[in-house]
PDB file of C-alpha atoms in Angstrom:
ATOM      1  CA  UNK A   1       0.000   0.000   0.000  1.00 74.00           C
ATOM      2  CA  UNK A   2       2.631   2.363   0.788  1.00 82.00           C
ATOM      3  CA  UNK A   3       4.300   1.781  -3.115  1.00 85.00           C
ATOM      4  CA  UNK A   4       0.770   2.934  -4.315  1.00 83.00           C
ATOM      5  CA  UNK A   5       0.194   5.767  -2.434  1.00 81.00           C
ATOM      6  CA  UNK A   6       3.803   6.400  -2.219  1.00 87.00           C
ATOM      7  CA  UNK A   7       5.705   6.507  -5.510  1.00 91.00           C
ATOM      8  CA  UNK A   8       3.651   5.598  -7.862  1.00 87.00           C
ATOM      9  CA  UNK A   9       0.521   8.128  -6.840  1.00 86.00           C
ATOM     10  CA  UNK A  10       3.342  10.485  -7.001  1.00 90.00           C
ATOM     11  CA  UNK A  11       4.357   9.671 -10.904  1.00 89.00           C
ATOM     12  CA  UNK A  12       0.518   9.783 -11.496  1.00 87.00           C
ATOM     13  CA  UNK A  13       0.145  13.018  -9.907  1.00 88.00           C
ATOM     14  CA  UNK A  14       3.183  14.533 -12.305  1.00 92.00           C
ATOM     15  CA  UNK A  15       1.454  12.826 -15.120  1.00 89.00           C
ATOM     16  CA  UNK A  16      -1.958  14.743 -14.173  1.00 87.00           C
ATOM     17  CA  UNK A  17       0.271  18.135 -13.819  1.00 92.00           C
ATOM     18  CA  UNK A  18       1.708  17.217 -17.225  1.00 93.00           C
ATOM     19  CA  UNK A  19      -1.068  16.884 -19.016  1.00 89.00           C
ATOM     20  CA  UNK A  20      -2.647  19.995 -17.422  1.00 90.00           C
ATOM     21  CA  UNK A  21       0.196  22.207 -18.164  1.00 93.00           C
ATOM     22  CA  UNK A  22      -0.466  20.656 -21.995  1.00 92.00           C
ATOM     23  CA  UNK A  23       2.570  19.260 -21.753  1.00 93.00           C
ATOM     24  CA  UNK A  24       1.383  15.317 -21.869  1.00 90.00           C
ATOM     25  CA  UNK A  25      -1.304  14.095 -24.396  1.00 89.00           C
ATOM     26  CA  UNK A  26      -4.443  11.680 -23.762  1.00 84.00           C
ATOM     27  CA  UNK A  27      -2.680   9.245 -25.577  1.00 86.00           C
ATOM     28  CA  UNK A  28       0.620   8.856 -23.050  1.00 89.00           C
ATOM     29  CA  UNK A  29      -1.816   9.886 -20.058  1.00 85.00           C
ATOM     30  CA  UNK A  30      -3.416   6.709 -21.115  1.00 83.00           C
ATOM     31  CA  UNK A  31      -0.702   4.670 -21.359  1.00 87.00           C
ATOM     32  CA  UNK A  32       0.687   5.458 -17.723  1.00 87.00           C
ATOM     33  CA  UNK A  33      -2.815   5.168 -15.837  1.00 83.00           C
ATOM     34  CA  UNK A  34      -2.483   0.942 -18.357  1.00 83.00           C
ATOM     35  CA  UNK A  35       1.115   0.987 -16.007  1.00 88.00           C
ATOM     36  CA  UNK A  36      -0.056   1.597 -12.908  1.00 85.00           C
ATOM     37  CA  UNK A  37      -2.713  -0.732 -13.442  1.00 82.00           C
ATOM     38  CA  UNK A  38      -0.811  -3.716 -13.571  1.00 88.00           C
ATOM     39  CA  UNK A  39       1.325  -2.595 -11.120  1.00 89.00           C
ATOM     40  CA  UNK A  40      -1.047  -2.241  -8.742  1.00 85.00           C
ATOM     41  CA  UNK A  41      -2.449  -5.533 -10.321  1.00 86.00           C
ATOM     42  CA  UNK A  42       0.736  -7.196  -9.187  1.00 92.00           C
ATOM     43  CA  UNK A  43       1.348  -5.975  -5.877  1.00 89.00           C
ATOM     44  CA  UNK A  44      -2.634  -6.829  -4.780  1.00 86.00           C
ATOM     45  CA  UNK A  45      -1.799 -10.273  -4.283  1.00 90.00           C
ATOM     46  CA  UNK A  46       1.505  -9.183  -1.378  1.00 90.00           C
ATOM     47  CA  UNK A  47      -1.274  -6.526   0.261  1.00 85.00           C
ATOM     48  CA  UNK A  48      -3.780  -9.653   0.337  1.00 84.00           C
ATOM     49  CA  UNK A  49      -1.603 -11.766   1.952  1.00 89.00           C
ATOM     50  CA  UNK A  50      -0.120  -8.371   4.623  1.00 84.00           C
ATOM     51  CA  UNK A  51      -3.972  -8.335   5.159  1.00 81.00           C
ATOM     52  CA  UNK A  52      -4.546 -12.160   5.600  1.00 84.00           C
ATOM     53  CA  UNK A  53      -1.682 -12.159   8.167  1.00 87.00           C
ATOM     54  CA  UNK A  54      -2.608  -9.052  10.003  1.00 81.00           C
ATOM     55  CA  UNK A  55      -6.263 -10.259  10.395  1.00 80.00           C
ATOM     56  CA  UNK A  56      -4.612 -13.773  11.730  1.00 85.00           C
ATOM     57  CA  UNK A  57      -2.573 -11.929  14.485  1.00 85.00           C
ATOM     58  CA  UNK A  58      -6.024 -10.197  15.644  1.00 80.00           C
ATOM     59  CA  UNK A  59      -9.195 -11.444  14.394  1.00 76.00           C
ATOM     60  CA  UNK A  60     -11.592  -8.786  15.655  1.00 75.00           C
ATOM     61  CA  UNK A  61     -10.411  -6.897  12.609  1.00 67.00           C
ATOM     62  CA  UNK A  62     -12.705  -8.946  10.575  1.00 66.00           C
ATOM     63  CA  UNK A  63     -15.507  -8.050  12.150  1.00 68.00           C
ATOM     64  CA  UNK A  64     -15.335  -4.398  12.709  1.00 73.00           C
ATOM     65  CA  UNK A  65     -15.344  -2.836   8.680  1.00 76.00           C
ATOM     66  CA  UNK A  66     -14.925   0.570   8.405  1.00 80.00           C
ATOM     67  CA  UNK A  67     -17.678   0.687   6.152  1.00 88.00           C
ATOM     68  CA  UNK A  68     -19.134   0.164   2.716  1.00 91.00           C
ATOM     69  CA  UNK A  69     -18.078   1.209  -0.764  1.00 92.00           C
ATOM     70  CA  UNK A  70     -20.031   0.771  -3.780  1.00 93.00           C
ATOM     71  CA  UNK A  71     -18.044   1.103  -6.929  1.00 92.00           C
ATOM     72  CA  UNK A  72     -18.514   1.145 -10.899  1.00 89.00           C
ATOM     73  CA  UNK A  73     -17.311   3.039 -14.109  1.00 86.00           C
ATOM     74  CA  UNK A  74     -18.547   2.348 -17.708  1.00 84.00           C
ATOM     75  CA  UNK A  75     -16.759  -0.310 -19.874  1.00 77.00           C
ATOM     76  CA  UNK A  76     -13.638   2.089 -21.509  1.00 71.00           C
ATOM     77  CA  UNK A  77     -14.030   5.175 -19.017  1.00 72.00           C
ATOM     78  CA  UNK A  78     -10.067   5.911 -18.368  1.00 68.00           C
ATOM     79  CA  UNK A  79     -11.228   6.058 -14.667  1.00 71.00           C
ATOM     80  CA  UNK A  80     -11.404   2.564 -13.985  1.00 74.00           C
ATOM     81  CA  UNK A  81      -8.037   2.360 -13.493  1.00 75.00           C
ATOM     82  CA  UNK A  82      -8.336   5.076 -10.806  1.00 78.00           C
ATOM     83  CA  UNK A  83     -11.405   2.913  -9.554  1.00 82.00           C
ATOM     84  CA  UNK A  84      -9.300  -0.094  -9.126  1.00 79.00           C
ATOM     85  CA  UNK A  85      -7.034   1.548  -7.107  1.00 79.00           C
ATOM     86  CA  UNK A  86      -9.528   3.355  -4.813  1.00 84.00           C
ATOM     87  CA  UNK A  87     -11.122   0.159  -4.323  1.00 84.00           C
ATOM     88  CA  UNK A  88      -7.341  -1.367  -3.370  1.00 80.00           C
ATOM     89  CA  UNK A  89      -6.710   1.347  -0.850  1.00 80.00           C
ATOM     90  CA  UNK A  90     -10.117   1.275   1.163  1.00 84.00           C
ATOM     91  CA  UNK A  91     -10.237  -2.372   0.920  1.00 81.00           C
ATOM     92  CA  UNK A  92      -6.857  -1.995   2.742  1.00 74.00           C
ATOM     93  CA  UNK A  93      -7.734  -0.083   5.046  1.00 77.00           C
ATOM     94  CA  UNK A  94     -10.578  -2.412   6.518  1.00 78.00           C
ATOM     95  CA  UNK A  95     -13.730  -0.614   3.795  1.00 86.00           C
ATOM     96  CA  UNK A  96     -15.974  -3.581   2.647  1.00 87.00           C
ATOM     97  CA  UNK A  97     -15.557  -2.808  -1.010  1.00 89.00           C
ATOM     98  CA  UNK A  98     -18.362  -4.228  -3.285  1.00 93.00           C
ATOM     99  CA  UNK A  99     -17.201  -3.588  -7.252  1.00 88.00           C
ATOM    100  CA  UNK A 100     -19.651  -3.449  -9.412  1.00 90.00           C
ATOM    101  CA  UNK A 101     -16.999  -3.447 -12.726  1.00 80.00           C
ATOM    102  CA  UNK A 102     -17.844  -2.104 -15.705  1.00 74.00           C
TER     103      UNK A 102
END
C-alpha cells in the first residue's frame, strides 16, 4: 500500500500536472494510468496476503469494517483504473468494497 500511495501516486500526480500544463497528451496519459494498473495488479496479491496475516494476528479486525463502498465506471471510461485503485486502498484499510466493474 505504501508503493501505491507512495511513488507511484506520485508519478501519477506529475502525469496529471503534465497533461494539465499541456505538456502530456491523452494518448501517453493513457498509457501510464495501463502501467499503474498492472502494477497495482501485481502488488494486490503481497497486500492480500499483509492483510490475511494481520487479520490472523487479531481477528476482531474482521468483524469491525470501516464501512461500505459501492463502486462502478462504464466499460472504456479511463477512470477505472483510478477505480481499481480506490477500491485497493479502502479495501486496505478495513472498507468492505463491493465492485460493481464495468
Amino acid at each position: 500500500l505504501q508503493i501505491i500511495e507512495g511513488p507511484l501516486m506520485e508519478g501519477m500526480n506529475i502525469i496529471g500536472d503534465l497533461f494539465g500544463a499541456g505538456k502530456m497528451f491523452l494518448p501517453q496519459v493513457i498509457k501510464s494510468a495501463r502501467v499503474m494498473k498492472k502494477a497495482v495488479a501485481y502488488l494486490t496479491p503481497f497486500m492480500e496476503e499483509e492483510k490475511a496475516r494481520k487479520l490472523a494476528e487479531n481477528p476482531d479486525l474482521a468483524q469491525k469494517k470501516t464501512g461500505c463502498v459501492l463502486m462502478a465506471t462504464v466499460k472504456g471510461d479511463v477512470h477505472d483504473i483510478g477505480k481499481n485503485i480506490v477500491g485497493v486502498v479502502l479495501g486496505c484499510n478495513n472498507y468492505n468494497v463491493v465492485d460493481m466493474g464495468v
